[in-house]
PDB file of C-alpha atoms in Angstrom:
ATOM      1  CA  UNK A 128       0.000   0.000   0.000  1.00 41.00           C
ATOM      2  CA  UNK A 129       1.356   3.487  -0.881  1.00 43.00           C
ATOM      3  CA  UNK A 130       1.583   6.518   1.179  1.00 60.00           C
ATOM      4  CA  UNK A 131       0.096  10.038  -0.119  1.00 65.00           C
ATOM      5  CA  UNK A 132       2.742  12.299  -0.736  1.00 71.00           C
ATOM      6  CA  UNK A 133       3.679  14.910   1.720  1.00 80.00           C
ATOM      7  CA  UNK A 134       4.208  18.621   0.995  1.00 86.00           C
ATOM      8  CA  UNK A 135       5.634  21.314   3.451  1.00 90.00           C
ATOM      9  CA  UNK A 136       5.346  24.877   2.596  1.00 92.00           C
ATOM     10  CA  UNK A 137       6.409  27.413   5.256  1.00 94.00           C
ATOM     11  CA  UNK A 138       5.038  30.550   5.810  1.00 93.00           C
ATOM     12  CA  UNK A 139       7.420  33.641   7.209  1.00 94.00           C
ATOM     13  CA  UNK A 140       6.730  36.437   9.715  1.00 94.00           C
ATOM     14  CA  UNK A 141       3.777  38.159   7.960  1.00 91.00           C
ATOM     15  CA  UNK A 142       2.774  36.168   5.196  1.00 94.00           C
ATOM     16  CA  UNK A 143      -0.351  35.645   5.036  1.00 94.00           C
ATOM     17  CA  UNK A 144      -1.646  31.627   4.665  1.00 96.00           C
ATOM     18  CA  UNK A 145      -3.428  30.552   1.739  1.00 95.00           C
ATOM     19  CA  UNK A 146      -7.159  30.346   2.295  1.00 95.00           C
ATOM     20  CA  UNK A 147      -6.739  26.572   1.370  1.00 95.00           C
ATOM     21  CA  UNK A 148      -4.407  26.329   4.159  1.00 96.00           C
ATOM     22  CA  UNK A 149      -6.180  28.239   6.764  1.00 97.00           C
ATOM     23  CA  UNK A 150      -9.090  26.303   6.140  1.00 97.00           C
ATOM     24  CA  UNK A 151      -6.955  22.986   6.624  1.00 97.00           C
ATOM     25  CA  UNK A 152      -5.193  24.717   9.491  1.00 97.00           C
ATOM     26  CA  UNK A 153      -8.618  25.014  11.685  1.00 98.00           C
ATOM     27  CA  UNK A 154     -10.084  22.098  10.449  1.00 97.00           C
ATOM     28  CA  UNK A 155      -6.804  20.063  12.507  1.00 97.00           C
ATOM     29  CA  UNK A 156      -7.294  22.312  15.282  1.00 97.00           C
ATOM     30  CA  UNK A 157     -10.869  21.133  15.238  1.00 97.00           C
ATOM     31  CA  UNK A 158      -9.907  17.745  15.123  1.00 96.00           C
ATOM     32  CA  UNK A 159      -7.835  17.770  18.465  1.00 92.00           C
ATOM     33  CA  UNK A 160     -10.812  19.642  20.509  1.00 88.00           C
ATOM     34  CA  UNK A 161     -11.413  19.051  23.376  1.00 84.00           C
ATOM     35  CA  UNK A 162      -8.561  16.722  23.931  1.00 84.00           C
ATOM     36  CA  UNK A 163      -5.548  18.950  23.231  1.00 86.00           C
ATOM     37  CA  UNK A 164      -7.383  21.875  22.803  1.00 87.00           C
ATOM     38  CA  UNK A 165     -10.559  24.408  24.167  1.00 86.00           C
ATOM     39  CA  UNK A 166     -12.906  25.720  21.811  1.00 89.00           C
ATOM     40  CA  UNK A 167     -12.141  29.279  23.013  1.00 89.00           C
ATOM     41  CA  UNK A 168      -8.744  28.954  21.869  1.00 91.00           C
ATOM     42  CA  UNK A 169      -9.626  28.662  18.178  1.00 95.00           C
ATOM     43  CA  UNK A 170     -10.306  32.332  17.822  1.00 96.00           C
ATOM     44  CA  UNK A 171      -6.968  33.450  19.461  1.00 95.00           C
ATOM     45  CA  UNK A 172      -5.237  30.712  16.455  1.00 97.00           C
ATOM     46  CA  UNK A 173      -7.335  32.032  14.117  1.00 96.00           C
ATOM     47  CA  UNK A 174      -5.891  35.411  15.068  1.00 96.00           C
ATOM     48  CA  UNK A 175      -2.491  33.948  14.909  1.00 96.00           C
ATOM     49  CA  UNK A 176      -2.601  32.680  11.723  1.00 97.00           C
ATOM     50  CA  UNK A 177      -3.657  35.910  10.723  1.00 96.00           C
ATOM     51  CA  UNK A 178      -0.289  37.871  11.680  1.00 95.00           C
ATOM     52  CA  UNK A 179       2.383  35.383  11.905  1.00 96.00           C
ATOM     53  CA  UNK A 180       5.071  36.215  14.482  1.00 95.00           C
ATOM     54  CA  UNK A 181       7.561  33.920  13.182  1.00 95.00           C
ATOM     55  CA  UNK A 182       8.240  31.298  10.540  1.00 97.00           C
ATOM     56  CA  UNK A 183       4.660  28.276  10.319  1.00 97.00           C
ATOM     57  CA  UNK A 184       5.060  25.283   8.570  1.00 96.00           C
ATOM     58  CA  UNK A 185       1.686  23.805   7.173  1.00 97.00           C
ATOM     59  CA  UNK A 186       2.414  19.822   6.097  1.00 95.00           C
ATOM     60  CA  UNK A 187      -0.159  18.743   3.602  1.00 93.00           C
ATOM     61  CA  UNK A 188      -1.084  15.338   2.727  1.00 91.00           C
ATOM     62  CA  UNK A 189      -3.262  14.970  -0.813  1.00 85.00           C
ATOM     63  CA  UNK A 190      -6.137  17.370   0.258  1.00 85.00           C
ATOM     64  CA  UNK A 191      -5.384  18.133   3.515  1.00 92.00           C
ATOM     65  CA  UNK A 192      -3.368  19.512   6.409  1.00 95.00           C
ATOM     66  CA  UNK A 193      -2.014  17.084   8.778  1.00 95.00           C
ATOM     67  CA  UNK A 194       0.231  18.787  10.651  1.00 96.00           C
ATOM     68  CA  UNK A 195       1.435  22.298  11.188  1.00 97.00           C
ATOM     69  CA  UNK A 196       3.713  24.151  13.803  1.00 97.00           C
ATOM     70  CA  UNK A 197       5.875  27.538  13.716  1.00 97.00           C
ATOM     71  CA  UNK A 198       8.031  29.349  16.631  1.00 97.00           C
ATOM     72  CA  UNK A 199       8.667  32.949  17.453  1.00 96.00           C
ATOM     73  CA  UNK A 200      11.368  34.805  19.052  1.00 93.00           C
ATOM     74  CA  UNK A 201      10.125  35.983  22.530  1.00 89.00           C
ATOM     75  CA  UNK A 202       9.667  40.009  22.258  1.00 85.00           C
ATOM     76  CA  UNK A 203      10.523  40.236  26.223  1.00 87.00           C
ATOM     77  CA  UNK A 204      13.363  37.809  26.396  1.00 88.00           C
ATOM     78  CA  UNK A 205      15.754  37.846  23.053  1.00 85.00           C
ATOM     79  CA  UNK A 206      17.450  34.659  24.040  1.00 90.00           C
ATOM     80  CA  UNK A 207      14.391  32.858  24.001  1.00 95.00           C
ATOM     81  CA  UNK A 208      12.376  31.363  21.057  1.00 97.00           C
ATOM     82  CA  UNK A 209       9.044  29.807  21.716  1.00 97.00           C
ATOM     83  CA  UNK A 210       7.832  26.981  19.804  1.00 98.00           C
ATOM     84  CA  UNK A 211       3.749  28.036  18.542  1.00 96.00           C
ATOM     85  CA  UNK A 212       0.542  26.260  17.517  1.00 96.00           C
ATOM     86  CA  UNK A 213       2.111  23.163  16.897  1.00 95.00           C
ATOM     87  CA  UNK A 214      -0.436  20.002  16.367  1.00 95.00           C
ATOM     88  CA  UNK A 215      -0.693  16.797  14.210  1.00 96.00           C
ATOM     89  CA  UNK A 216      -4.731  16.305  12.608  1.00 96.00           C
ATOM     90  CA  UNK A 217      -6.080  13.875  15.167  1.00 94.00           C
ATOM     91  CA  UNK A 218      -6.234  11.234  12.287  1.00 93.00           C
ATOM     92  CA  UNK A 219      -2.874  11.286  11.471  1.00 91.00           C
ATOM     93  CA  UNK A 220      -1.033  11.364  14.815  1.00 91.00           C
ATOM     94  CA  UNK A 221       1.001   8.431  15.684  1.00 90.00           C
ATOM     95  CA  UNK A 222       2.479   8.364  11.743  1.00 90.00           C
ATOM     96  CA  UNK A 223       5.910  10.421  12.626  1.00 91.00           C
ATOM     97  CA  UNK A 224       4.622  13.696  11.619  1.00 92.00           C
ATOM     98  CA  UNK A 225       4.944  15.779  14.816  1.00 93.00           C
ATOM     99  CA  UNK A 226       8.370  14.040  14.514  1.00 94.00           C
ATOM    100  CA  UNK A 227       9.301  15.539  11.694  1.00 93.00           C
ATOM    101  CA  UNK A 228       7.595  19.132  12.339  1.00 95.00           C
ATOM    102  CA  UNK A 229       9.151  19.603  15.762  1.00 96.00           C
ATOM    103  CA  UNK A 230      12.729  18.142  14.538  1.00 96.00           C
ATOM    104  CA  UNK A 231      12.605  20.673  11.727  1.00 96.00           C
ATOM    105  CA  UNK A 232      11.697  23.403  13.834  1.00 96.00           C
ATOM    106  CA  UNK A 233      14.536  22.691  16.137  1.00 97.00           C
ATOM    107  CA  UNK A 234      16.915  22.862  13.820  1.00 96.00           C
ATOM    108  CA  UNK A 235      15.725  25.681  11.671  1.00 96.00           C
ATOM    109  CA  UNK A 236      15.550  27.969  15.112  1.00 97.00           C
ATOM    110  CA  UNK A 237      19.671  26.273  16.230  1.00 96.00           C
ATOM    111  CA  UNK A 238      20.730  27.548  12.931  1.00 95.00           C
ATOM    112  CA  UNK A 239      18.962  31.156  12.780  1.00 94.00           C
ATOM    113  CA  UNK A 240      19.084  31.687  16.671  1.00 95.00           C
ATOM    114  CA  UNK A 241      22.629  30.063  18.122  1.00 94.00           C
ATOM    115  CA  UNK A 242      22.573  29.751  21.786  1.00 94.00           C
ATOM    116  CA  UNK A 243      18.575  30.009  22.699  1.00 96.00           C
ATOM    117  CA  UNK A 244      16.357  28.231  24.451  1.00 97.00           C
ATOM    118  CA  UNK A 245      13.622  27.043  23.309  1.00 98.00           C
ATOM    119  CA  UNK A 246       9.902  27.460  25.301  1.00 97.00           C
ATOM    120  CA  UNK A 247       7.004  25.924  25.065  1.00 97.00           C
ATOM    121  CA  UNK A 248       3.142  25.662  26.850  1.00 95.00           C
ATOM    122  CA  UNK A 249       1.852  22.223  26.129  1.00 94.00           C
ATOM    123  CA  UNK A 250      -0.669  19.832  28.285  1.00 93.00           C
ATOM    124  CA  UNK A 251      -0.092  16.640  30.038  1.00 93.00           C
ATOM    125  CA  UNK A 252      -1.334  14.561  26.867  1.00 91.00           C
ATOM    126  CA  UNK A 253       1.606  15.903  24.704  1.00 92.00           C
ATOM    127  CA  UNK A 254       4.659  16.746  27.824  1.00 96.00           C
ATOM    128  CA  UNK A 255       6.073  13.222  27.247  1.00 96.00           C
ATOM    129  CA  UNK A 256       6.637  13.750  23.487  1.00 96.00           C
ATOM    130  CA  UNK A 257       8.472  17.178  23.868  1.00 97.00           C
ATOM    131  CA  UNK A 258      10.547  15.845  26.879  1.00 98.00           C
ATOM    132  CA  UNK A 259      11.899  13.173  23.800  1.00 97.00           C
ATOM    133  CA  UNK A 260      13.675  16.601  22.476  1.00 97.00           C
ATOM    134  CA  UNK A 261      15.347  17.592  25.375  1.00 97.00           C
ATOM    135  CA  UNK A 262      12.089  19.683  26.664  1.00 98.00           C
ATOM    136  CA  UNK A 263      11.837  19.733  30.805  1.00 98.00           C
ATOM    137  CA  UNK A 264       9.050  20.891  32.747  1.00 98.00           C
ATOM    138  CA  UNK A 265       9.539  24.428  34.617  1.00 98.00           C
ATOM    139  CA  UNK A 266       6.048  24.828  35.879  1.00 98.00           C
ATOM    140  CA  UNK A 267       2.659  22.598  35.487  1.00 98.00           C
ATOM    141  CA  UNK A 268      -0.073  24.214  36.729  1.00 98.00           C
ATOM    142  CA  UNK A 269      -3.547  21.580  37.174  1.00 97.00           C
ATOM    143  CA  UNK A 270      -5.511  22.867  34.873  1.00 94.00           C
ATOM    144  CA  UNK A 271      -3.685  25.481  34.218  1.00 93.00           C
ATOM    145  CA  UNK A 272      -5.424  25.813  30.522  1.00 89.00           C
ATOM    146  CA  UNK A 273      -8.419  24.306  31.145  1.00 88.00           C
ATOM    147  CA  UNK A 274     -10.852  22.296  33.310  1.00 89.00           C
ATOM    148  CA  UNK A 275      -9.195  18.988  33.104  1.00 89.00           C
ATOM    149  CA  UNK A 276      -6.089  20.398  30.889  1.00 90.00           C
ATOM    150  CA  UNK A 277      -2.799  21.137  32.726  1.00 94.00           C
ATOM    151  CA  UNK A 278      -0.396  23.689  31.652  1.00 95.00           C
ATOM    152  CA  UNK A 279       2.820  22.889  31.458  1.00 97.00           C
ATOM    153  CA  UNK A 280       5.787  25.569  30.457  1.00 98.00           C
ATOM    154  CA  UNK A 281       8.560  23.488  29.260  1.00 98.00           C
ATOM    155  CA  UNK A 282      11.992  24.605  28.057  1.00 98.00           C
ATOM    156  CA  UNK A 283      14.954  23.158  26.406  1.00 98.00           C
ATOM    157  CA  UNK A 284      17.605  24.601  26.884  1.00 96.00           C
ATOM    158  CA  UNK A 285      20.670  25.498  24.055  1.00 93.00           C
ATOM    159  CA  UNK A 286      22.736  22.416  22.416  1.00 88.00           C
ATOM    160  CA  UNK A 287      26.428  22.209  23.431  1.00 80.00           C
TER     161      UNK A 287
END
């Protein structure tokens, strides 16, 4: 049996998304609520993908999105880059594609920002995958981000 092919287009600081993308974009978010995410959070990605902080990669496979993740440098804190609105469709988790999106991402931000740490505000259902990169925990908060959804800030710090 033969896999669809993949495609990766990323999106700089600015750019606006195709509509074809931000329509796949939400419709992944929508496909991880309630789990991963709250409904009320849609509208503040939808105002993300709107005005793009920082580079977004949008993975497409045949007609759809199935993954898509970007990161930002942090206005406050110029040795810090945090990692944004990363997520996998719920149908196509488990296939190596938050893998590759995250591993990308890593290396994109160690080559453009030498000697940063990288942040991140995840949930207990996703915490064990980041710590796989190096990620730690530096506060969880019990439902920190929702009812029933913990925050937790994670950071990795810079590769020696």
């Amino acid at each position: 049996m033969s896999r669809a092919i993949t495609t990766t287009r990323v999106y700089e600081a600015g750019q606006p998304l195709s509509e074809r993308d931000l329509a796949g974009c939400l419709a992944a978010f929508d496909s991880n609520t309630p789990r991963s995410f709250v409904r009320e959070e849609r509208a503040d990605y939808e105002r993300f993908l709107a005005a793009l902080p920082g580079p977004y990669w949008v993975v497409r496979e045949a007609d759809r999105v199935i993954a898509a993740g970007g990161f930002a440098r942090e206005r406050e804190d110029a040795s810090r880059v945090s990692l944004c609105w990363g997520l996998v469709h719920r149908d196509a988790q488990g296939l190596g594609h938050g893998a590759r999106l995250i591993e990308e991402r890593l290396d994109v931000i160690d080559r453009r920002h030498p000697g940063c740490t990288v942040a991140i505000i995840t949930s207990q259902h996703t915490q064990a995958f980041f710590a796989r990169y190096g990620f730690e925990a530096v506060k969880i908060t019990p439902s920190g981000l929702a009812p029933g959804l913990d925050e937790w800030i994670m950071r990795r710090p810079p590769p020696q």
